[in-house]
Amino acid sequence: METENIFLFVPNLIGYARVVLALISFFLMPCCPWPAVFCYLLSALLDAFDGHAARALNQSTKFGAMLDMLTDRCATMCLLVNLSLLYPSYAFLFQLSMCLDIASHWLHLHSSTVKGSASHKTIDLSGNAILRLYYTSKPVLFVMCAGNELFFCLLYLLYHIEEPAGWLYWLQGLCGIICLLKSGISVLHLITASKNMAAIDAAEREKALKMKNGQNVGVSLQVDG
Amino acid sequence: METENIFLFVPNLIGYARVVLALISFFLMPCCPWPAVFCYLLSALLDAFDGHAARALNQSTKFGAMLDMLTDRCATMCLLVNLSLLYPSYAFLFQLSMCLDIASHWLHLHSSTVKGSASHKTIDLSGNAILRLYYTSKVCVSYDKRVRVNFKGTVSERLCVCVCVLQPVLFVMCAGNELFFCLLYLLYHIEEPAGWLYWLQGLCGIICLLKSGISVLHLITASKNMAAIDAAEREKALKMK
């Protein structure tokens, strides 16, 4: 039986290309804005294709999903580092944004993964109405994510353009509002994920207590959104 | 029955204090070095206590472990941002370091967590004296004490396990790595630093390089584990078809 090599799956090859392009972009950002922007946008564009390729070729993998997620998180992180270099007075705000982005995604993914194993029933994490809208409405999700990314890109671009057109400032303002909204949603994610983790902990502690007291255990997880 | 509130457990309260102190530290770093360093070191010091408190009061939680991990990762990240501001010509290297730190820890934790659920067989290696040290290590990244380790792995996997098992070595690596970044910040702000500080910085720099190498190994091992889980799932799905 011929063993397939997950690392050579097409979506993962696209993923590696995304990583390389992003690295080149951040290497060039301090010196050469336009090549840097080109590489960054190309890397972001490929993000649209790896998902399609995975579904079309039946090559969806957990590894590929993590590669995708990590590339997104690290790319956003490095972009914000470069923005801190351009706008040092706002460095603390960019750091807050980076921490919120990493922490909310990480805790959310971790709590989902742990919960997935704790209960064989699929638990719906979107008990919160706002998060439900965010998850289930593809246009909303897309606008939020794209607008957020675009805000940071515009911050970088507008620094390097001599006399930016007026509409660019309007766009930046609009994307700034989206960025704020997305940050609010990230805070919600963080709170929800924390509650889920604590619920898992509470259930485990209850189970451990009952086992100590020699009872038969049937664990039911109660989730508050 | 009185429900205990996990969020008010003592180790988690210590965790919140760590977060607040770290935030204050990074807010002050551009303007006021010594208060910033004080807050940062205090935050790092409290890291030693939350683990002890958790064990002493039987208040170890998954939430607390994640709070601890996330605080460490974000604190290192923000410190490197501030170092990029002080040494802009090295900004790309600091970014590489941040990405490696986040990615290796995240993928390692994720692959361990998924693996823990994927296999119902628990390969209990705690009978082995050396690995018992690993399980009780306060410094190792694995927060799931039931770590599945395959000793029949590749050289890189076995190297990873060996490094994790040698507790003092691991502590020196982590501390030396942190100290390197702290020294980079401190030496920028000291007028005429003593000679020995440069020696210390050089030594810690070597440790930082070594730790980066180990992070790369962790990343590779975790990737292989994820791919192995994927392969097993695809085989299972194929057989069911």
CSV table of C-alpha atoms in Angstrom, one decimal:
chain,number,residue,atom,x,y,z
A,1,MET,CA,0.0,0.0,0.0
A,2,GLU,CA,1.5,3.3,-1.1
A,3,THR,CA,1.6,5.7,1.8
A,4,GLU,CA,0.6,9.3,0.9
A,5,ASN,CA,2.8,12.1,2.2
A,6,ILE,CA,0.6,14.6,4.0
A,7,PHE,CA,3.4,17.2,3.8
A,8,LEU,CA,3.2,17.1,0.0
A,9,PHE,CA,-0.5,17.6,-0.3
A,10,VAL,CA,-1.3,20.5,-2.6
A,11,PRO,CA,-3.0,22.8,0.0
A,12,ASN,CA,0.0,22.4,2.2
A,13,LEU,CA,2.4,23.3,-0.6
A,14,ILE,CA,0.3,26.4,-1.1
A,15,GLY,CA,0.7,26.9,2.7
A,16,TYR,CA,4.4,26.8,2.5
A,17,ALA,CA,4.4,29.3,-0.4
A,18,ARG,CA,2.3,31.6,1.8
A,19,VAL,CA,4.9,31.3,4.6
A,20,VAL,CA,7.8,32.1,2.3
A,21,LEU,CA,6.0,35.1,0.7
A,22,ALA,CA,5.1,36.4,4.1
A,23,LEU,CA,8.7,36.1,5.3
A,24,ILE,CA,10.0,37.9,2.2
A,25,SER,CA,7.4,40.6,2.8
A,26,PHE,CA,8.5,41.3,6.4
A,27,PHE,CA,12.1,41.2,5.5
A,28,LEU,CA,11.4,43.9,2.9
A,29,MET,CA,9.0,46.0,4.9
A,30,PRO,CA,11.6,48.4,6.5
A,31,CYS,CA,13.3,49.2,3.2
A,32,CYS,CA,11.1,48.5,0.2
A,33,PRO,CA,7.4,49.1,0.7
A,34,TRP,CA,5.9,48.2,-2.7
A,35,PRO,CA,7.6,44.8,-3.1
A,36,ALA,CA,6.8,44.1,0.5
A,37,VAL,CA,3.1,44.9,-0.1
A,38,PHE,CA,3.0,42.8,-3.2
A,39,CYS,CA,4.4,39.8,-1.4
A,40,TYR,CA,2.0,40.3,1.6
A,41,LEU,CA,-1.1,40.6,-0.6
A,42,LEU,CA,0.0,37.6,-2.7
A,43,SER,CA,0.4,35.6,0.5
A,44,ALA,CA,-3.1,36.7,1.6
A,45,LEU,CA,-4.5,35.9,-1.8
A,46,LEU,CA,-3.2,32.3,-1.7
A,47,ASP,CA,-5.1,31.9,1.6
A,48,ALA,CA,-8.3,31.9,-0.5
A,49,PHE,CA,-7.0,29.0,-2.6
A,50,ASP,CA,-5.6,26.5,-0.2
A,51,GLY,CA,-9.1,25.9,1.2
A,52,HIS,CA,-10.6,25.3,-2.2
A,53,ALA,CA,-7.7,23.0,-3.2
A,54,ALA,CA,-8.2,21.0,0.0
A,55,ARG,CA,-11.9,20.4,-0.7
A,56,ALA,CA,-11.5,19.8,-4.4
A,57,LEU,CA,-8.7,17.3,-4.1
A,58,ASN,CA,-10.0,15.7,-0.8
A,59,GLN,CA,-6.8,16.8,0.9
A,60,SER,CA,-8.2,18.5,4.0
A,61,THR,CA,-5.9,17.8,6.9
A,62,LYS,CA,-5.6,19.0,10.6
A,63,PHE,CA,-2.0,19.8,9.8
A,64,GLY,CA,-3.0,22.0,6.9
A,65,ALA,CA,-5.6,23.8,9.1
A,66,MET,CA,-3.0,24.5,11.7
A,67,LEU,CA,-0.5,25.7,9.1
A,68,ASP,CA,-3.1,28.1,7.8
A,69,MET,CA,-4.0,29.4,11.3
A,70,LEU,CA,-0.4,29.8,12.4
A,71,THR,CA,0.5,31.6,9.2
A,72,ASP,CA,-2.4,34.0,9.7
A,73,ARG,CA,-1.6,34.7,13.3
A,74,CYS,CA,2.1,35.2,12.7
A,75,ALA,CA,1.6,37.4,9.6
A,76,THR,CA,-0.7,39.7,11.5
A,77,MET,CA,1.8,39.7,14.4
A,78,CYS,CA,4.7,40.7,12.2
A,79,LEU,CA,2.7,43.3,10.3
A,80,LEU,CA,1.8,44.9,13.7
A,81,VAL,CA,5.5,44.9,14.7
A,82,ASN,CA,6.3,46.8,11.5
A,83,LEU,CA,3.5,49.2,12.2
A,84,SER,CA,5.0,49.7,15.7
A,85,LEU,CA,8.2,50.7,14.0
A,86,LEU,CA,6.4,53.2,11.8
A,87,TYR,CA,4.1,54.6,14.5
A,88,PRO,CA,6.1,54.2,17.8
A,89,SER,CA,3.7,56.3,19.9
A,90,TYR,CA,1.0,53.7,19.2
A,91,ALA,CA,3.3,50.7,19.9
A,92,PHE,CA,1.4,49.8,23.1
A,93,LEU,CA,-2.0,49.7,21.2
A,94,PHE,CA,-0.5,47.4,18.5
A,95,GLN,CA,0.9,45.1,21.3
A,96,LEU,CA,-2.5,44.9,22.9
A,97,SER,CA,-4.0,44.0,19.5
A,98,MET,CA,-1.4,41.3,18.9
A,99,CYS,CA,-2.0,39.8,22.4
A,100,LEU,CA,-5.7,39.8,21.9
A,101,ASP,CA,-5.5,38.2,18.5
A,102,ILE,CA,-3.2,35.4,19.6
A,103,ALA,CA,-4.8,34.8,22.9
A,104,SER,CA,-8.4,34.8,21.7
A,105,HIS,CA,-7.7,32.4,18.8
A,106,TRP,CA,-5.5,30.1,20.8
A,107,LEU,CA,-7.8,29.8,23.8
A,108,HIS,CA,-10.9,29.4,21.5
A,109,LEU,CA,-9.2,26.6,19.5
A,110,HIS,CA,-7.9,24.9,22.6
A,111,SER,CA,-11.2,24.9,24.4
A,112,SER,CA,-12.9,23.6,21.3
A,113,THR,CA,-10.4,20.8,20.9
A,114,VAL,CA,-10.5,19.7,24.6
A,115,LYS,CA,-14.3,19.9,24.6
A,116,GLY,CA,-14.4,17.9,21.4
A,117,SER,CA,-12.7,15.0,23.2
A,118,ALA,CA,-14.5,15.5,26.5
A,119,SER,CA,-17.9,15.1,25.0
A,120,HIS,CA,-18.7,13.1,21.9
A,121,LYS,CA,-21.7,15.3,21.3
A,122,THR,CA,-20.8,18.3,19.2
A,123,ILE,CA,-21.2,21.3,21.5
A,124,ASP,CA,-22.4,24.5,19.9
A,125,LEU,CA,-20.1,27.2,21.1
A,126,SER,CA,-22.1,30.0,19.6
A,127,GLY,CA,-24.7,30.2,22.4
A,128,ASN,CA,-23.8,33.9,22.4
A,129,ALA,CA,-26.1,35.7,19.8
A,130,ILE,CA,-23.3,38.0,18.6
A,131,LEU,CA,-20.9,35.2,18.1
A,132,ARG,CA,-23.6,33.1,16.4
A,133,LEU,CA,-24.0,35.9,13.8
A,134,TYR,CA,-20.2,36.1,13.4
A,135,TYR,CA,-19.9,32.3,12.8
A,136,THR,CA,-22.9,31.6,10.6
A,137,SER,CA,-23.0,34.7,8.4
A,138,LYS,CA,-20.2,34.3,5.8
A,139,PRO,CA,-20.5,37.9,4.6
A,140,VAL,CA,-20.2,39.3,8.1
A,141,LEU,CA,-17.2,37.1,8.9
A,142,PHE,CA,-15.5,38.1,5.6
A,143,VAL,CA,-16.1,41.8,6.0
A,144,MET,CA,-14.9,41.8,9.6
A,145,CYS,CA,-11.7,39.8,8.8
A,146,ALA,CA,-10.9,41.6,5.5
A,147,GLY,CA,-11.7,45.1,7.0
A,148,ASN,CA,-9.5,44.4,10.0
A,149,GLU,CA,-6.6,43.3,7.8
A,150,LEU,CA,-7.1,46.2,5.4
A,151,PHE,CA,-6.9,48.7,8.3
A,152,PHE,CA,-3.4,47.5,9.1
A,153,CYS,CA,-2.4,47.4,5.5
A,154,LEU,CA,-3.7,51.0,5.0
A,155,LEU,CA,-1.7,52.2,8.0
A,156,TYR,CA,1.4,50.8,6.3
A,157,LEU,CA,0.5,52.1,2.8
A,158,LEU,CA,-0.6,55.6,3.8
A,159,TYR,CA,2.8,56.1,5.6
A,160,HIS,CA,4.6,55.6,2.3
A,161,ILE,CA,2.3,57.5,-0.1
A,162,GLU,CA,3.3,61.1,-0.6
A,163,GLU,CA,-0.1,62.7,-1.1
A,164,PRO,CA,-2.8,60.1,-0.5
A,165,ALA,CA,-6.2,60.6,-2.1
A,166,GLY,CA,-9.0,61.7,0.2
A,167,TRP,CA,-11.0,58.5,-0.2
A,168,LEU,CA,-8.1,56.5,1.2
A,169,TYR,CA,-8.6,58.3,4.5
A,170,TRP,CA,-12.3,57.6,4.4
A,171,LEU,CA,-11.6,53.9,3.8
A,172,GLN,CA,-9.0,53.9,6.6
A,173,GLY,CA,-11.6,55.4,8.9
A,174,LEU,CA,-14.2,52.8,8.0
A,175,CYS,CA,-11.7,49.9,8.4
A,176,GLY,CA,-10.7,51.4,11.7
A,177,ILE,CA,-14.2,51.0,13.0
A,178,ILE,CA,-14.3,47.4,11.7
A,179,CYS,CA,-11.0,46.8,13.5
A,180,LEU,CA,-12.5,48.1,16.7
A,181,LEU,CA,-15.6,45.9,16.3
A,182,LYS,CA,-13.5,42.9,15.5
A,183,SER,CA,-11.4,43.5,18.7
A,184,GLY,CA,-14.6,43.6,20.7
A,185,ILE,CA,-15.6,40.2,19.2
A,186,SER,CA,-12.1,38.9,20.0
A,187,VAL,CA,-12.7,39.9,23.6
A,188,LEU,CA,-16.0,38.0,23.5
A,189,HIS,CA,-14.3,35.0,22.1
A,190,LEU,CA,-11.7,35.1,24.9
A,191,ILE,CA,-14.4,35.3,27.6
A,192,THR,CA,-16.5,32.5,26.0
A,193,ALA,CA,-13.5,30.3,25.7
A,194,SER,CA,-12.5,31.0,29.3
A,195,LYS,CA,-15.9,30.0,30.5
A,196,ASN,CA,-15.8,26.8,28.4
A,197,MET,CA,-12.4,25.9,29.9
A,198,ALA,CA,-13.7,26.6,33.4
A,199,ALA,CA,-16.7,24.4,32.7
A,200,ILE,CA,-14.5,21.6,31.6
A,201,ASP,CA,-12.4,22.0,34.7
A,202,ALA,CA,-15.5,22.1,36.9
A,203,ALA,CA,-16.8,18.9,35.4
A,204,GLU,CA,-13.5,17.1,35.8
A,205,ARG,CA,-13.2,18.2,39.4
A,206,GLU,CA,-16.7,17.0,40.2
A,207,LYS,CA,-15.9,13.7,38.5
A,208,ALA,CA,-12.7,13.3,40.5
A,209,LEU,CA,-14.6,14.2,43.8
A,210,LYS,CA,-17.3,11.6,43.1
A,211,MET,CA,-14.7,9.0,42.3
A,212,LYS,CA,-13.0,9.7,45.6
A,213,ASN,CA,-16.4,9.3,47.3
A,214,GLY,CA,-16.8,6.0,45.5
A,215,GLN,CA,-19.9,6.9,43.4
A,216,ASN,CA,-20.7,5.9,39.9
A,217,VAL,CA,-19.9,8.8,37.6
A,218,GLY,CA,-22.0,10.1,34.8
A,219,VAL,CA,-20.6,13.4,33.7
A,220,SER,CA,-22.8,15.9,31.9
A,221,LEU,CA,-21.2,19.1,30.7
A,222,GLN,CA,-23.2,22.2,31.1
A,223,VAL,CA,-22.2,25.1,28.9
A,224,ASP,CA,-23.0,28.7,29.4
A,225,GLY,CA,-22.3,30.7,26.3
B,1,MET,CA,-24.0,22.0,46.7
B,2,GLU,CA,-21.8,25.1,46.7
B,3,THR,CA,-20.2,25.5,43.2
B,4,GLU,CA,-16.6,26.6,43.4
B,5,ASN,CA,-15.7,29.5,41.0
B,6,ILE,CA,-12.7,28.4,39.0
B,7,PHE,CA,-12.0,32.0,38.1
B,8,LEU,CA,-11.4,32.9,41.8
B,9,PHE,CA,-8.9,30.1,42.5
B,10,VAL,CA,-5.8,31.5,44.0
B,11,PRO,CA,-3.4,30.4,41.2
B,12,ASN,CA,-5.6,32.1,38.7
B,13,LEU,CA,-5.7,35.3,40.8
B,14,ILE,CA,-1.9,35.2,40.7
B,15,GLY,CA,-2.3,34.8,37.0
B,16,TYR,CA,-4.4,37.9,36.6
B,17,ALA,CA,-1.8,39.8,38.7
B,18,ARG,CA,0.9,38.6,36.3
B,19,VAL,CA,-1.1,39.9,33.3
B,20,VAL,CA,-1.7,43.3,34.9
B,21,LEU,CA,2.0,43.6,35.9
B,22,ALA,CA,3.1,42.6,32.4
B,23,LEU,CA,0.8,45.2,30.8
B,24,ILE,CA,2.0,47.9,33.0
B,25,SER,CA,5.6,46.9,32.2
B,26,PHE,CA,5.0,47.2,28.4
B,27,PHE,CA,3.2,50.4,28.8
B,28,LEU,CA,6.2,51.9,30.6
B,29,MET,CA,8.9,50.3,28.5
B,30,PRO,CA,9.3,53.2,26.0
B,31,CYS,CA,9.6,55.9,28.6
B,32,CYS,CA,10.5,54.5,32.0
B,33,PRO,CA,13.0,51.6,31.9
B,34,TRP,CA,13.5,50.9,35.6
B,35,PRO,CA,9.8,50.7,36.7
B,36,ALA,CA,9.2,48.7,33.5
B,37,VAL,CA,11.9,46.2,34.4
B,38,PHE,CA,10.6,46.0,38.0
B,39,CYS,CA,7.1,45.1,36.8
B,40,TYR,CA,8.3,42.6,34.3
B,41,LEU,CA,10.6,40.8,36.7
B,42,LEU,CA,7.8,40.8,39.4
B,43,SER,CA,5.4,39.3,36.8
B,44,ALA,CA,8.0,36.6,35.9
B,45,LEU,CA,8.6,35.9,39.6
B,46,LEU,CA,4.9,35.3,40.3
B,47,ASP,CA,5.1,32.7,37.6
B,48,ALA,CA,7.0,30.5,40.0
B,49,PHE,CA,4.3,30.8,42.7
B,50,ASP,CA,1.1,30.0,40.8
B,51,GLY,CA,2.3,26.5,40.1
B,52,HIS,CA,3.1,25.9,43.8
B,53,ALA,CA,-0.2,27.5,44.9
B,54,ALA,CA,-2.1,25.2,42.5
B,55,ARG,CA,-0.6,22.1,43.8
B,56,ALA,CA,-0.7,23.1,47.5
B,57,LEU,CA,-4.4,24.1,47.4
B,58,ASN,CA,-5.4,21.4,44.9
B,59,GLN,CA,-6.5,24.1,42.5
B,60,SER,CA,-4.7,23.0,39.3
B,61,THR,CA,-7.0,23.7,36.3
B,62,LYS,CA,-6.7,23.6,32.5
B,63,PHE,CA,-7.8,27.2,32.5
B,64,GLY,CA,-5.0,28.2,34.8
B,65,ALA,CA,-2.5,26.3,32.7
B,66,MET,CA,-3.6,28.1,29.5
B,67,LEU,CA,-3.7,31.5,31.3
B,68,ASP,CA,-0.1,30.8,32.3
B,69,MET,CA,1.0,29.7,28.9
B,70,LEU,CA,-0.7,32.6,27.1
B,71,THR,CA,0.8,35.1,29.6
B,72,ASP,CA,4.3,33.7,28.9
B,73,ARG,CA,3.9,33.8,25.1
B,74,CYS,CA,2.4,37.3,25.0
B,75,ALA,CA,4.9,38.7,27.4
B,76,THR,CA,7.8,37.4,25.4
B,77,MET,CA,6.1,38.7,22.2
B,78,CYS,CA,5.7,42.2,23.6
B,79,LEU,CA,9.2,42.3,25.0
B,80,LEU,CA,10.5,41.5,21.5
B,81,VAL,CA,8.3,44.2,20.0
B,82,ASN,CA,10.0,46.7,22.4
B,83,LEU,CA,13.4,45.3,21.5
B,84,SER,CA,12.6,45.9,17.8
B,85,LEU,CA,11.9,49.5,18.7
B,86,LEU,CA,15.3,49.8,20.4
B,87,TYR,CA,17.2,47.9,17.7
B,88,PRO,CA,15.3,48.4,14.5
B,89,SER,CA,18.0,46.9,12.3
B,90,TYR,CA,17.4,43.5,14.0
B,91,ALA,CA,13.6,43.8,13.8
B,92,PHE,CA,13.4,40.9,11.3
B,93,LEU,CA,15.3,38.6,13.6
B,94,PHE,CA,13.1,39.5,16.6
B,95,GLN,CA,10.0,38.8,14.4
B,96,LEU,CA,11.4,35.4,13.4
B,97,SER,CA,12.0,34.6,17.1
B,98,MET,CA,8.4,35.6,18.0
B,99,CYS,CA,6.9,33.5,15.2
B,100,LEU,CA,9.0,30.5,16.2
B,101,ASP,CA,8.1,30.8,19.8
B,102,ILE,CA,4.4,31.1,19.2
B,103,ALA,CA,4.2,28.5,16.4
B,104,SER,CA,6.3,25.8,18.1
B,105,HIS,CA,4.4,26.1,21.4
B,106,TRP,CA,1.0,26.3,19.8
B,107,LEU,CA,1.5,23.3,17.4
B,108,HIS,CA,3.2,21.3,20.2
B,109,LEU,CA,0.3,21.9,22.6
B,110,HIS,CA,-2.3,21.3,19.9
B,111,SER,CA,-0.8,18.1,18.6
B,112,SER,CA,-0.6,16.7,22.2
B,113,THR,CA,-4.2,17.7,22.9
B,114,VAL,CA,-5.5,16.1,19.7
B,115,LYS,CA,-3.4,13.0,20.2
B,116,GLY,CA,-4.7,12.7,23.7
B,117,SER,CA,-8.2,12.3,22.4
B,118,ALA,CA,-7.3,10.4,19.2
B,119,SER,CA,-6.0,7.4,21.0
B,120,HIS,CA,-7.8,5.7,23.8
B,121,LYS,CA,-4.7,3.8,24.7
B,122,THR,CA,-2.7,5.5,27.3
B,123,ILE,CA,0.9,4.6,26.9
B,124,ASP,CA,1.7,5.1,30.5
B,125,LEU,CA,5.4,5.8,30.7
B,126,SER,CA,5.4,7.2,34.2
B,127,GLY,CA,6.8,3.9,35.4
B,128,ASN,CA,10.0,5.1,33.9
B,129,ALA,CA,12.0,7.1,36.4
B,130,ILE,CA,13.3,9.6,34.0
B,131,LEU,CA,10.0,10.4,32.4
B,132,ARG,CA,8.4,10.7,35.9
B,133,LEU,CA,10.7,13.7,36.2
B,134,TYR,CA,9.3,15.0,32.9
B,135,TYR,CA,5.7,14.7,34.2
B,136,THR,CA,6.4,16.6,37.4
B,137,SER,CA,8.6,19.2,35.6
B,138,LYS,CA,7.4,22.7,36.4
B,139,VAL,CA,9.1,24.0,33.3
B,140,CYS,CA,8.0,21.7,30.5
B,141,VAL,CA,5.4,22.9,28.1
B,142,SER,CA,3.1,20.0,28.3
B,143,TYR,CA,0.1,20.8,30.4
B,144,ASP,CA,-1.6,17.5,29.9
B,145,LYS,CA,0.3,15.3,32.4
B,146,ARG,CA,-0.6,12.2,30.5
B,147,VAL,CA,1.9,12.8,27.8
B,148,ARG,CA,2.0,10.1,25.1
B,149,VAL,CA,5.6,9.6,24.1
B,150,ASN,CA,6.7,7.2,21.4
B,151,PHE,CA,10.3,6.2,22.1
B,152,LYS,CA,10.5,4.5,18.8
B,153,GLY,CA,10.5,7.9,17.2
B,154,THR,CA,13.0,9.5,15.0
B,155,VAL,CA,16.3,11.0,16.3
B,156,SER,CA,14.8,14.4,16.5
B,157,GLU,CA,11.8,13.1,18.5
B,158,ARG,CA,14.0,11.3,20.9
B,159,LEU,CA,16.2,14.3,21.2
B,160,CYS,CA,13.2,16.4,22.1
B,161,VAL,CA,12.2,14.0,24.9
B,162,CYS,CA,15.7,13.9,26.2
B,163,VAL,CA,15.9,17.6,26.4
B,164,CYS,CA,12.5,17.8,28.2
B,165,VAL,CA,13.6,15.2,30.6
B,166,LEU,CA,16.7,16.9,31.8
B,167,GLN,CA,14.9,19.3,34.1
B,168,PRO,CA,17.9,21.5,35.1
B,169,VAL,CA,19.0,21.8,31.5
B,170,LEU,CA,15.5,22.9,30.5
B,171,PHE,CA,15.3,25.5,33.2
B,172,VAL,CA,18.7,27.0,32.2
B,173,MET,CA,17.5,27.1,28.6
B,174,CYS,CA,14.3,28.9,29.4
B,175,ALA,CA,15.8,31.3,31.9
B,176,GLY,CA,18.9,32.0,29.8
B,177,ASN,CA,16.7,32.8,26.8
B,178,GLU,CA,14.5,35.2,28.8
B,179,LEU,CA,17.6,36.8,30.4
B,180,PHE,CA,19.1,37.4,27.0
B,181,PHE,CA,16.2,39.5,25.9
B,182,CYS,CA,16.1,41.3,29.3
B,183,LEU,CA,19.8,42.1,29.0
B,184,LEU,CA,19.3,43.5,25.5
B,185,TYR,CA,16.8,45.9,27.0
B,186,LEU,CA,18.8,46.7,30.1
B,187,LEU,CA,22.1,47.2,28.4
B,188,TYR,CA,20.5,49.8,26.1
B,189,HIS,CA,19.6,51.9,29.1
B,190,ILE,CA,22.8,51.6,31.2
B,191,GLU,CA,25.3,54.3,30.6
B,192,GLU,CA,28.5,52.4,31.2
B,193,PRO,CA,27.7,48.7,31.7
B,194,ALA,CA,30.2,46.6,33.5
B,195,GLY,CA,32.3,44.2,31.4
B,196,TRP,CA,30.8,41.1,33.0
B,197,LEU,CA,27.4,42.1,31.8
B,198,TYR,CA,28.6,41.7,28.2
B,199,TRP,CA,30.0,38.3,29.0
B,200,LEU,CA,26.6,37.3,30.5
B,201,GLN,CA,24.8,38.6,27.5
B,202,GLY,CA,27.1,36.6,25.2
B,203,LEU,CA,26.5,33.4,27.2
B,204,CYS,CA,22.7,34.0,27.2
B,205,GLY,CA,22.9,34.7,23.5
B,206,ILE,CA,24.3,31.3,22.9
B,207,ILE,CA,21.6,29.8,25.1
B,208,CYS,CA,19.0,31.7,23.1
B,209,LEU,CA,20.3,30.2,19.8
B,210,LEU,CA,20.2,26.7,21.3
B,211,LYS,CA,16.7,27.2,22.5
B,212,SER,CA,15.7,28.4,19.1
B,213,GLY,CA,17.1,25.2,17.6
B,214,ILE,CA,15.1,23.2,20.1
B,215,SER,CA,12.0,25.2,19.2
B,216,VAL,CA,12.5,24.3,15.5
B,217,LEU,CA,12.8,20.6,16.6
B,218,HIS,CA,9.6,20.9,18.6
B,219,LEU,CA,7.9,22.4,15.5
B,220,ILE,CA,9.1,19.6,13.3
B,221,THR,CA,8.1,16.9,15.8
B,222,ALA,CA,4.6,18.4,16.3
B,223,SER,CA,4.1,18.6,12.6
B,224,LYS,CA,5.0,15.0,12.2
B,225,ASN,CA,2.5,14.1,15.0
B,226,MET,CA,-0.2,16.1,13.3
B,227,ALA,CA,0.5,14.4,10.0
B,228,ALA,CA,0.5,11.0,11.7
B,229,ILE,CA,-3.0,11.8,13.2
B,230,ASP,CA,-4.2,12.9,9.8
B,231,ALA,CA,-2.9,9.7,8.1
B,232,ALA,CA,-4.5,7.5,10.6
B,233,GLU,CA,-7.9,9.3,10.2
B,234,ARG,CA,-7.7,9.2,6.4
B,235,GLU,CA,-6.9,5.4,6.5
B,236,LYS,CA,-9.8,4.9,8.9
B,237,ALA,CA,-12.1,6.9,6.6
B,238,LEU,CA,-10.9,4.9,3.6
B,239,LYS,CA,-11.5,1.6,5.3
B,240,MET,CA,-15.0,2.6,6.3
B,241,LYS,CA,-15.7,3.5,2.6
